[in-house]
Tab-separated table of C-alpha atoms and ligand atoms in Angstrom:
chain	number	residue	atom	x	y	z
A	1	UNK	CA	-127.270	-73.683	14.920
A	2	UNK	CA	-126.954	-73.345	11.122
A	3	UNK	CA	-125.983	-70.168	9.265
A	4	UNK	CA	-128.627	-67.587	8.439
A	5	UNK	CA	-130.145	-67.874	5.012
A	6	UNK	CA	-132.133	-65.409	2.929
A	7	UNK	CA	-135.709	-66.485	2.630
A	8	UNK	CA	-137.713	-66.139	-0.558
A	9	UNK	CA	-141.345	-66.852	0.214
A	10	UNK	CA	-144.168	-68.171	-1.913
A	11	UNK	CA	-147.451	-67.720	-0.099
A	12	UNK	CA	-150.756	-69.520	-0.635
A	13	UNK	CA	-153.751	-67.457	0.482
A	14	UNK	CA	-154.325	-63.759	1.052
A	15	UNK	CA	-157.157	-63.793	3.584
A	16	UNK	CA	-157.122	-62.611	7.192
A	17	UNK	CA	-153.771	-64.275	7.968
A	18	UNK	CA	-152.097	-63.898	4.556
A	19	UNK	CA	-152.747	-60.181	4.263
A	20	UNK	CA	-151.701	-59.765	7.899
A	21	UNK	CA	-148.381	-61.473	7.178
A	22	UNK	CA	-147.825	-59.350	4.061
A	23	UNK	CA	-148.197	-56.181	6.173
A	24	UNK	CA	-146.168	-57.526	9.106
A	25	UNK	CA	-143.275	-58.568	6.824
A	26	UNK	CA	-143.147	-55.085	5.296
A	27	UNK	CA	-142.585	-53.753	8.823
A	28	UNK	CA	-139.841	-56.282	9.582
A	29	UNK	CA	-137.032	-55.497	7.102
A	30	UNK	CA	-134.402	-56.953	9.451
A	31	UNK	CA	-135.732	-60.440	8.769
A	32	UNK	CA	-134.248	-60.708	5.269
A	33	UNK	CA	-137.386	-62.439	4.033
A	34	UNK	CA	-139.542	-61.303	1.154
A	35	UNK	CA	-142.687	-62.584	-0.512
A	36	UNK	CA	-141.993	-63.297	-4.180
A	37	UNK	CA	-145.436	-64.536	-5.224
A	38	UNK	CA	-148.866	-65.088	-3.684
A	39	UNK	CA	-151.161	-67.756	-5.091
A	40	UNK	CA	-154.888	-67.054	-4.771
A	41	UNK	CA	-158.029	-68.505	-6.343
A	42	UNK	CA	-159.503	-65.299	-7.720
A	43	UNK	CA	-156.964	-62.920	-9.282
A	44	UNK	CA	-159.623	-60.418	-10.398
A	45	UNK	CA	-160.523	-59.505	-6.801
A	46	UNK	CA	-159.068	-56.144	-5.668
A	47	UNK	CA	-156.307	-56.629	-3.055
A	48	UNK	CA	-154.231	-54.266	-0.922
A	49	UNK	CA	-150.994	-55.235	-2.700
A	50	UNK	CA	-149.537	-54.846	-6.225
A	51	UNK	CA	-151.329	-56.995	-8.826
A	52	UNK	CA	-147.954	-58.328	-10.047
A	53	UNK	CA	-147.570	-60.205	-6.760
A	54	UNK	CA	-150.497	-62.499	-7.454
A	55	UNK	CA	-151.006	-65.617	-9.531
A	56	UNK	CA	-153.612	-68.356	-9.588
A	57	UNK	CA	-151.099	-70.927	-10.870
A	58	UNK	CA	-149.801	-72.955	-7.925
A	59	UNK	CA	-146.811	-74.335	-9.820
A	60	UNK	CA	-145.449	-70.776	-10.266
A	61	UNK	CA	-144.610	-71.089	-6.567
A	62	UNK	CA	-144.124	-74.801	-5.993
A	63	UNK	CA	-141.663	-75.230	-8.868
A	64	UNK	CA	-139.819	-71.899	-8.623
A	65	UNK	CA	-136.258	-72.862	-7.577
A	66	UNK	CA	-135.662	-69.414	-6.085
A	67	UNK	CA	-138.548	-69.809	-3.607
A	68	UNK	CA	-137.232	-71.690	-0.576
A	69	UNK	CA	-140.166	-71.239	1.817
A	70	UNK	CA	-143.834	-71.922	1.190
A	71	UNK	CA	-146.313	-70.262	3.548
A	72	UNK	CA	-149.693	-72.008	3.405
A	73	UNK	CA	-152.562	-70.016	4.935
A	74	UNK	CA	-155.631	-71.146	2.986
A	75	UNK	CA	-158.679	-72.757	4.534
A	76	UNK	CA	-159.175	-75.689	2.206
A	77	UNK	CA	-157.590	-78.675	3.932
A	78	UNK	CA	-157.533	-80.897	0.817
A	79	UNK	CA	-155.762	-78.283	-1.319
A	80	UNK	CA	-153.585	-77.348	1.673
A	81	UNK	CA	-152.330	-80.912	2.068
A	82	UNK	CA	-151.475	-81.116	-1.625
A	83	UNK	CA	-149.572	-77.821	-1.471
A	84	UNK	CA	-147.654	-78.659	1.716
A	85	UNK	CA	-146.624	-82.157	0.617
A	86	UNK	CA	-145.570	-81.012	-2.873
A	87	UNK	CA	-143.545	-78.176	-1.378
A	88	UNK	CA	-141.710	-80.492	1.047
A	89	UNK	CA	-141.017	-83.012	-1.727
A	90	UNK	CA	-139.674	-80.152	-3.872
A	91	UNK	CA	-137.124	-79.328	-1.173
A	92	UNK	CA	-138.853	-76.287	0.294
A	93	UNK	CA	-139.457	-75.563	3.970
A	94	UNK	CA	-143.064	-74.894	4.859
A	95	UNK	CA	-144.966	-72.773	7.372
A	96	UNK	CA	-148.653	-73.576	7.726
A	97	UNK	CA	-151.534	-72.285	9.843
A	98	UNK	CA	-154.029	-74.921	8.656
A	99	UNK	CA	-154.926	-76.706	11.859
A	100	UNK	CA	-157.585	-78.921	10.242
A	101	UNK	CA	-155.233	-80.122	7.504
A	102	UNK	CA	-152.376	-80.657	9.972
A	103	UNK	CA	-154.535	-82.559	12.433
A	104	UNK	CA	-155.959	-84.800	9.710
A	105	UNK	CA	-152.534	-85.688	8.291
A	106	UNK	CA	-150.076	-85.400	11.155
A	107	UNK	CA	-148.457	-88.878	10.861
A	108	UNK	CA	-147.852	-88.531	7.098
A	109	UNK	CA	-146.516	-85.002	7.546
A	110	UNK	CA	-144.099	-86.086	10.286
A	111	UNK	CA	-142.882	-88.902	8.050
A	112	UNK	CA	-142.486	-86.567	5.071
A	113	UNK	CA	-140.381	-84.129	7.094
A	114	UNK	CA	-138.199	-87.067	8.016
A	115	UNK	CA	-137.780	-88.414	4.463
A	116	UNK	CA	-137.315	-85.012	2.778
A	117	UNK	CA	-135.164	-83.511	5.529
A	118	UNK	CA	-137.234	-80.333	5.214
A	119	UNK	CA	-138.989	-78.446	8.005
A	120	UNK	CA	-142.730	-77.930	8.483
A	121	UNK	CA	-143.556	-75.381	11.199
A	122	UNK	CA	-147.070	-74.498	12.381
A	123	UNK	CA	-146.957	-72.351	15.503
A	124	UNK	CA	-149.891	-70.242	14.224
A	125	UNK	CA	-152.143	-73.285	14.027
A	126	UNK	CA	-152.754	-73.461	17.787
A	127	UNK	CA	-153.387	-70.476	20.075
A	128	UNK	CA	-152.239	-68.078	17.307
A	129	UNK	CA	-149.885	-65.585	18.975
A	130	UNK	CA	-148.933	-67.781	21.964
A	131	UNK	CA	-145.670	-69.666	21.317
A	132	UNK	CA	-147.035	-72.853	22.793
A	133	UNK	CA	-145.923	-75.518	20.292
A	134	UNK	CA	-142.268	-74.556	20.304
A	135	UNK	CA	-142.300	-74.327	24.099
A	136	UNK	CA	-143.898	-77.738	24.519
A	137	UNK	CA	-141.466	-79.187	22.025
A	138	UNK	CA	-138.305	-77.657	23.435
A	139	UNK	CA	-138.854	-76.920	27.091
A	140	UNK	CA	-141.019	-79.537	28.753
A	141	UNK	CA	-139.606	-82.940	29.315
A	142	UNK	CA	-142.507	-85.352	29.078
A	143	UNK	CA	-141.894	-87.030	32.417
A	144	UNK	CA	-142.292	-83.689	34.106
A	145	UNK	CA	-145.445	-82.576	32.319
A	146	UNK	CA	-148.285	-83.346	34.701
A	147	UNK	CA	-151.081	-81.591	32.899
A	148	UNK	CA	-151.983	-79.045	30.271
A	149	UNK	CA	-155.242	-77.149	30.256
A	150	UNK	CA	-156.084	-74.563	27.622
A	151	UNK	CA	-158.538	-72.295	25.883
A	152	UNK	CA	-157.568	-72.815	22.249
A	153	UNK	CA	-160.404	-71.236	20.268
A	154	UNK	CA	-160.721	-67.451	20.182
A	155	UNK	CA	-164.202	-67.248	18.643
A	156	UNK	CA	-165.975	-69.387	21.227
A	157	UNK	CA	-164.195	-67.588	24.055
A	158	UNK	CA	-165.202	-64.278	22.495
A	159	UNK	CA	-168.839	-65.409	22.148
A	160	UNK	CA	-169.021	-66.698	25.746
A	161	UNK	CA	-167.474	-63.468	27.067
A	162	UNK	CA	-169.952	-61.307	25.135
A	163	UNK	CA	-172.890	-63.473	26.284
A	164	UNK	CA	-171.834	-63.542	29.947
A	165	UNK	CA	-170.528	-60.025	30.373
A	166	UNK	CA	-172.315	-57.892	27.797
A	167	UNK	CA	-175.563	-59.876	27.600
A	168	UNK	CA	-175.395	-60.254	23.823
A	169	UNK	CA	-177.279	-63.248	22.508
A	170	UNK	CA	-175.461	-66.103	20.800
A	171	UNK	CA	-176.224	-64.949	17.233
A	172	UNK	CA	-175.126	-61.357	17.854
A	173	UNK	CA	-171.897	-62.492	19.487
A	174	UNK	CA	-171.114	-64.915	16.660
A	175	UNK	CA	-171.764	-62.237	14.042
A	176	UNK	CA	-169.330	-59.921	15.812
A	177	UNK	CA	-166.689	-62.687	15.935
A	178	UNK	CA	-167.139	-63.173	12.197
A	179	UNK	CA	-166.922	-59.430	11.460
A	180	UNK	CA	-163.695	-59.150	13.455
A	181	UNK	CA	-162.101	-61.987	11.468
A	182	UNK	CA	-161.873	-64.441	14.386
A	183	UNK	CA	-164.281	-67.105	13.135
A	184	UNK	CA	-163.595	-69.767	10.533
A	185	UNK	CA	-165.166	-69.335	7.081
A	186	UNK	CA	-167.554	-72.052	8.245
A	187	UNK	CA	-168.198	-70.912	11.851
A	188	UNK	CA	-169.767	-74.237	12.850
A	189	UNK	CA	-166.154	-75.445	13.047
A	190	UNK	CA	-165.674	-72.987	15.920
A	191	UNK	CA	-168.960	-73.254	17.786
A	192	UNK	CA	-169.252	-77.046	17.548
A	193	UNK	CA	-165.703	-77.523	18.828
A	194	UNK	CA	-164.042	-78.952	15.688
A	195	UNK	CA	-161.486	-76.149	15.369
A	196	UNK	CA	-160.451	-76.504	19.019
A	197	UNK	CA	-160.313	-80.303	18.657
A	198	UNK	CA	-157.994	-80.016	15.645
A	199	UNK	CA	-155.703	-77.729	17.626
A	200	UNK	CA	-155.798	-80.122	20.568
A	201	UNK	CA	-154.606	-82.980	18.326
A	202	UNK	CA	-151.518	-80.887	17.538
A	203	UNK	CA	-150.903	-79.907	21.157
A	204	UNK	CA	-151.236	-83.516	22.353
A	205	UNK	CA	-148.534	-84.541	19.882
A	206	UNK	CA	-146.151	-81.883	21.138
A	207	UNK	CA	-146.971	-82.220	24.843
A	208	UNK	CA	-147.253	-85.983	25.296
A	209	UNK	CA	-146.168	-87.466	21.957
A	210	UNK	CA	-149.684	-88.808	21.453
A	211	UNK	CA	-150.899	-88.960	17.863
A	212	UNK	CA	-154.659	-89.105	17.684
A	213	UNK	CA	-157.554	-87.844	15.575
A	214	UNK	CA	-160.617	-85.845	16.509
A	215	UNK	CA	-162.952	-88.791	15.901
A	216	UNK	CA	-161.300	-90.556	18.848
A	217	UNK	CA	-161.632	-87.514	21.091
A	218	UNK	CA	-164.325	-86.606	23.617
A	219	UNK	CA	-165.260	-83.071	22.611
A	220	UNK	CA	-168.093	-80.631	22.189
A	221	UNK	CA	-168.589	-76.960	21.388
A	222	UNK	CA	-170.739	-74.311	23.016
A	223	UNK	CA	-174.015	-74.484	21.079
A	224	UNK	CA	-175.950	-76.260	23.840
A	225	UNK	CA	-175.134	-73.796	26.617
A	226	UNK	CA	-178.362	-72.176	27.768
A	227	UNK	CA	-179.679	-69.582	30.223
A	228	UNK	CA	-179.952	-72.003	33.136
A	229	UNK	CA	-176.298	-73.031	32.716
A	230	UNK	CA	-175.295	-69.355	32.703
A	231	UNK	CA	-177.364	-68.687	35.848
A	232	UNK	CA	-175.853	-71.660	37.650
A	233	UNK	CA	-172.359	-70.436	36.708
A	234	UNK	CA	-173.139	-66.978	38.056
A	235	UNK	CA	-174.595	-68.345	41.283
A	236	UNK	CA	-171.352	-70.282	41.815
A	237	UNK	CA	-169.244	-67.212	40.984
A	238	UNK	CA	-167.837	-69.025	37.962
A	239	UNK	CA	-167.877	-68.583	34.207
A	240	UNK	CA	-168.269	-71.163	31.455
A	241	UNK	CA	-165.391	-71.615	29.019
A	242	UNK	CA	-164.506	-74.154	26.354
A	243	UNK	CA	-161.468	-75.875	27.841
A	244	UNK	CA	-159.185	-78.594	26.479
A	245	UNK	CA	-157.462	-80.703	29.105
A	246	UNK	CA	-154.887	-83.475	29.298
A	247	UNK	CA	-153.481	-84.976	32.474
A	248	UNK	CA	-151.084	-87.767	33.202
A	249	UNK	CA	-152.835	-90.287	35.476
A	250	UNK	CA	-151.138	-92.223	38.263
A	251	UNK	CA	-150.798	-95.288	36.016
A	252	UNK	CA	-148.894	-93.235	33.395
A	253	UNK	CA	-151.682	-93.031	30.806
A	254	UNK	CA	-153.146	-89.693	29.760
A	255	UNK	CA	-156.719	-88.445	30.232
A	256	UNK	CA	-157.782	-85.983	27.529
A	257	UNK	CA	-160.991	-84.182	26.520
A	258	UNK	CA	-162.340	-80.824	25.339
A	259	UNK	CA	-165.646	-79.623	26.771
A	260	UNK	CA	-167.382	-76.545	28.183
A	261	UNK	CA	-166.316	-76.173	31.784
A	262	UNK	CA	-167.176	-74.113	34.864
A	263	UNK	CA	-164.080	-72.081	35.639
A	264	UNK	CA	-163.699	-70.316	38.964
A	265	UNK	CA	-161.785	-67.210	40.028
A	266	UNK	CA	-158.835	-69.157	41.351
A	267	UNK	CA	-158.151	-70.485	37.853
A	268	UNK	CA	-155.945	-68.437	35.515
A	269	UNK	CA	-158.281	-69.303	32.645
A	270	UNK	CA	-161.084	-67.320	34.334
A	271	UNK	CA	-159.338	-64.130	33.254
A	272	UNK	CA	-158.888	-65.218	29.630
A	273	UNK	CA	-161.577	-63.252	27.848
A	274	UNK	CA	-162.724	-62.324	24.350
A	275	UNK	CA	-160.497	-63.697	21.567
A	276	UNK	CA	-157.625	-64.364	23.941
A	277	UNK	CA	-156.383	-67.898	24.532
A	278	UNK	CA	-154.606	-69.247	27.593
A	279	UNK	CA	-152.587	-72.324	28.457
A	280	UNK	CA	-151.880	-73.560	31.988
A	281	UNK	CA	-149.102	-76.111	32.257
A	282	UNK	CA	-148.329	-78.046	35.419
A	283	UNK	CA	-144.953	-79.656	35.588
A	284	UNK	CA	-142.952	-81.535	38.174
A	285	UNK	CA	-140.717	-78.893	39.634
A	286	UNK	CA	-141.838	-75.589	38.104
A	287	UNK	CA	-145.410	-76.113	39.374
A	288	UNK	CA	-147.887	-73.981	37.381
A	289	UNK	CA	-147.036	-71.828	34.372
A	290	UNK	CA	-149.496	-69.727	32.412
A	291	UNK	CA	-149.268	-68.593	28.787
A	292	UNK	CA	-151.657	-65.886	27.620
A	293	UNK	CA	-152.189	-64.095	24.322
A	294	UNK	CA	-154.465	-63.422	21.393
A	295	UNK	CA	-155.734	-66.653	19.882
A	296	UNK	CA	-157.323	-65.317	16.711
A	297	UNK	CA	-157.173	-62.354	14.363
A	298	UNK	CA	-155.000	-61.135	11.541
A	299	UNK	CA	-151.852	-59.732	13.186
A	300	UNK	CA	-151.682	-62.090	16.195
A	301	UNK	CA	-151.818	-65.098	13.847
A	302	UNK	CA	-149.422	-63.485	11.374
A	303	UNK	CA	-146.972	-62.863	14.235
A	304	UNK	CA	-146.705	-66.624	14.840
A	305	UNK	CA	-146.195	-67.284	11.107
A	306	UNK	CA	-143.505	-64.607	11.144
A	307	UNK	CA	-141.789	-66.246	14.087
A	308	UNK	CA	-141.749	-69.601	12.244
A	309	UNK	CA	-140.274	-67.913	9.167
A	310	UNK	CA	-137.594	-66.357	11.377
A	311	UNK	CA	-136.837	-69.778	12.900
A	312	UNK	CA	-136.328	-71.253	9.420
A	313	UNK	CA	-133.393	-68.912	8.898
A	314	UNK	CA	-131.547	-71.041	11.424
A	315	UNK	CA	-132.812	-74.328	10.033
A	316	UNK	CA	-135.149	-74.936	12.990
A	317	UNK	CA	-137.341	-78.048	12.826
A	318	UNK	CA	-139.575	-79.924	15.211
A	319	UNK	CA	-137.906	-83.089	16.397
A	320	UNK	CA	-141.119	-84.589	17.822
A	321	UNK	CA	-138.999	-85.626	20.775
A	322	UNK	CA	-141.913	-86.999	22.795
A	323	UNK	CA	-142.753	-89.470	20.020
A	324	UNK	CA	-139.365	-91.072	20.500
A	325	UNK	CA	-139.763	-91.934	24.199
A	326	UNK	CA	-138.927	-95.454	25.274
A	327	UNK	CA	-142.369	-95.928	26.752
A	328	UNK	CA	-144.815	-94.008	24.543
A	329	UNK	CA	-147.715	-92.220	26.238
A	330	UNK	CA	-151.187	-93.537	25.513
A	331	UNK	CA	-154.662	-92.154	26.027
A	332	UNK	CA	-156.811	-93.590	28.795
A	333	UNK	CA	-160.536	-94.242	28.751
A	334	UNK	CA	-160.486	-95.619	32.275
A	335	UNK	CA	-161.241	-92.705	34.570
A	336	UNK	CA	-164.290	-90.717	35.708
A	337	UNK	CA	-165.475	-87.169	35.134
A	338	UNK	CA	-167.373	-84.857	37.454
A	339	UNK	CA	-170.059	-83.249	35.354
A	340	UNK	CA	-173.020	-80.883	35.513
A	341	UNK	CA	-175.812	-81.745	33.139
A	342	UNK	CA	-178.976	-79.749	32.468
A	343	UNK	CA	-181.978	-81.190	30.639
A	344	UNK	CA	-185.693	-80.875	29.973
A	345	UNK	CA	-186.627	-84.490	30.650
A	346	UNK	CA	-184.890	-86.770	33.132
A	347	UNK	CA	-185.984	-89.722	31.011
A	348	UNK	CA	-183.227	-88.768	28.550
A	349	UNK	CA	-180.489	-89.060	31.185
A	350	UNK	CA	-179.066	-92.555	31.873
A	351	UNK	CA	-179.006	-92.192	35.678
A	352	UNK	CA	-177.785	-95.767	36.107
A	353	UNK	CA	-174.495	-94.869	34.388
A	354	UNK	CA	-173.545	-92.374	37.114
A	355	UNK	CA	-171.151	-93.552	39.809
A	356	UNK	CA	-172.532	-90.938	42.182
A	357	UNK	CA	-174.912	-87.973	42.107
A	358	UNK	CA	-174.070	-85.154	44.480
A	359	UNK	CA	-176.662	-82.488	43.590
A	360	UNK	CA	-180.059	-82.542	41.967
A	361	UNK	CA	-182.180	-79.449	41.155
A	362	UNK	CA	-185.560	-79.728	39.572
A	363	UNK	CA	-187.185	-76.777	37.756
A	364	UNK	CA	-190.312	-76.168	35.707
A	365	UNK	CA	-188.586	-75.959	32.343
A	366	UNK	CA	-185.124	-77.338	32.954
A	367	UNK	CA	-183.490	-79.338	35.704
A	368	UNK	CA	-179.907	-80.221	36.403
A	369	UNK	CA	-177.748	-82.608	38.317
A	370	UNK	CA	-174.092	-82.775	39.284
A	371	UNK	CA	-172.427	-86.157	39.532
A	372	UNK	CA	-169.572	-88.461	38.592
A	373	UNK	CA	-169.734	-90.630	35.516
A	374	UNK	CA	-167.262	-92.976	33.742
A	375	UNK	CA	-165.486	-91.304	30.789
A	376	UNK	CA	-166.637	-94.286	28.702
A	377	UNK	CA	-170.277	-93.345	29.290
A	378	UNK	CA	-169.639	-90.127	27.344
A	379	UNK	CA	-167.049	-91.129	24.718
A	380	UNK	CA	-168.689	-92.025	21.388
A	381	UNK	CA	-172.149	-91.635	22.988
A	382	UNK	CA	-174.526	-88.887	22.021
A	383	UNK	CA	-177.227	-88.937	24.751
A	384	UNK	CA	-175.554	-85.885	26.306
A	385	UNK	CA	-175.552	-83.946	23.033
A	386	UNK	CA	-179.160	-84.560	22.021
A	387	UNK	CA	-182.680	-83.824	23.385
A	388	UNK	CA	-181.734	-80.312	24.452
A	389	UNK	CA	-179.244	-81.579	27.019
A	390	UNK	CA	-176.224	-79.526	28.064
A	391	UNK	CA	-173.074	-80.884	29.684
A	392	UNK	CA	-170.568	-78.680	31.494
A	393	UNK	CA	-167.570	-80.085	33.353
A	394	UNK	CA	-167.041	-79.194	37.004
A	395	UNK	CA	-163.755	-77.425	37.873
A	396	UNK	CA	-162.152	-80.446	39.614
A	397	UNK	CA	-163.246	-82.924	37.039
A	398	UNK	CA	-160.845	-85.867	36.672
A	399	UNK	CA	-161.534	-88.608	39.204
A	400	UNK	CA	-159.027	-91.439	39.033
A	401	UNK	CA	-160.176	-94.970	39.766
A	402	UNK	CA	-157.956	-95.110	42.851
A	403	UNK	CA	-159.800	-92.094	44.277
A	404	UNK	CA	-163.136	-93.768	43.552
A	405	UNK	CA	-162.074	-96.871	45.458
A	406	UNK	CA	-161.126	-94.667	48.413
A	407	UNK	CA	-164.486	-92.889	48.236
A	408	UNK	CA	-166.336	-96.202	48.192
A	409	UNK	CA	-164.287	-97.518	51.134
A	410	UNK	CA	-165.100	-94.361	53.073
A	411	UNK	CA	-168.813	-94.565	52.453
A	412	UNK	CA	-168.875	-98.285	53.280
A	413	UNK	CA	-167.027	-97.792	56.565
A	414	UNK	CA	-169.302	-94.843	57.397
A	415	UNK	CA	-172.200	-97.215	56.907
A	416	UNK	CA	-170.632	-99.545	59.475
A	417	UNK	CA	-169.518	-102.168	56.966
A	418	UNK	CA	-165.995	-103.547	57.022
A	419	UNK	CA	-163.869	-103.221	53.879
B	1	LIG	N1	-161.363	-69.530	14.263
B	1	LIG	C1	-160.165	-69.635	15.023
B	1	LIG	C2	-160.442	-69.207	16.448
B	1	LIG	C3	-159.104	-68.777	14.414
B	1	LIG	O1	-161.465	-68.561	16.667
B	1	LIG	O2	-159.686	-69.535	17.340
B	1	LIG	C4	-157.730	-68.964	15.011
B	1	LIG	O3	-157.270	-70.264	14.824
C-alpha cells in the first residue's frame, strides 16, 4: 500500500452526478480531496456553486500540473474518451462514470493504463452505489465464479416496478424516472437495454476476463413488454425484470445475455425494486452472495465516485487479473435458452427452430408459448424483436447441450426406443 497523497481534482461535468459529488465532497473533509476546477459546456447557466469554480476550457484542467485527478462525469462518450485518454497521458489518475465510453473503448483504456502507469477507476459506471467492480476484481477467483446474475439498470427496474405495483403506464413511469434523475439524457439507452449492455461489458471483463462489445451481445430492453406478459407473470406469482446473466458452462466457456426475465419469489432479485440494483454471485465454496443498493441517482452514484477517489489516495488500480489467466475465458454460443414468447401472429414465430415446446396458449389478440430454443436462433436475429413480439426468459433458462442429450435419451426410452 502506497502513502496517502493529497488529491486535487479537476472535474468534467456538473450534472446529476457531478453536482452530487461536489456536495458529497464538501461533507467529507477527512478525505483531503478538493475540486479545483469544473469544466462545463455552458458557463452562463446558473449553478449551485461559486462561478469561479467553472470554466469551459478543458485544457485549464488537463494541463494544470497541480491537478492530479480528473473526474469525468459527462454523457458525451466521444468527448469523454478524449478527456480520459489525454488525462492519463498527462500523468493524471482518472475516475469516470461513463459506462458507454468505457464499454466502447475498454481494450485501449486497459492498454493506456498499462503504458502510462496511471489508474482509471469506474466503480460508478455499473450498479452505481454497489461496490461490484472492485469486489469482482479483488475477491472472486475466476475458477470459483460459477455465475453472476444482476439488475444493472435503475430506470428500467423503476419503470417495471411502477407498472407492476402501482399500475402506472409505461410513459408515466418513464417520465417519473426522468424527473428523479435516474434516466439517461437519451432515455432510449435505458429502455432499449443499451445502458445495461454497456455496464454488462464492464462486469464481464471484471468477472470473467472477457472483453466484448454490445454488438456481439444478446440483449434487449423492456419496450416490448405488454399486458399479457404482465398477466402471465402475475398468474405465475412472478415479476418481470431486466436481468443480465453470465454462467460458466460445463465445458468452461461462458454463457452470457441480458433480457427481460420472469423472476420468482425464491430469487433475491425479486425483491430488488424501483431504482435499486442487485447482483447475485454464485461461487464454488461460498455458494450464493447477494449485493443490493441504489443503481441510479445523484448521491448513490456520487458515493461510488467518492470511493474511487478515496482509493486513489493509496494508489489503487485495477489489475484486470482475470485477463491474465493461463486459459482465457471465452463466450459460448452453443447452449439453449428456455423462453416465453408472446405474439399476435404465429406465422411470425419460427416454430421449427425450437428444440421443444412445453406450453402453448392461444388467445384472441395475443398468444404465447414456452419452449427451448438454441441461443444461436436469437443472437443477431430480429424475428423476436419485431412484429409486436415479446420475449421473456424463464427463471431456469440456461439448458446445456449435455442436459438436452439426456432429455432426448429420456424421451426416446420412454417411447420404447433403445438409445
Ligand atoms: N440511467 C442509468 C440507470 C443511470 O437508470 O441505471 C445509472 O447508471
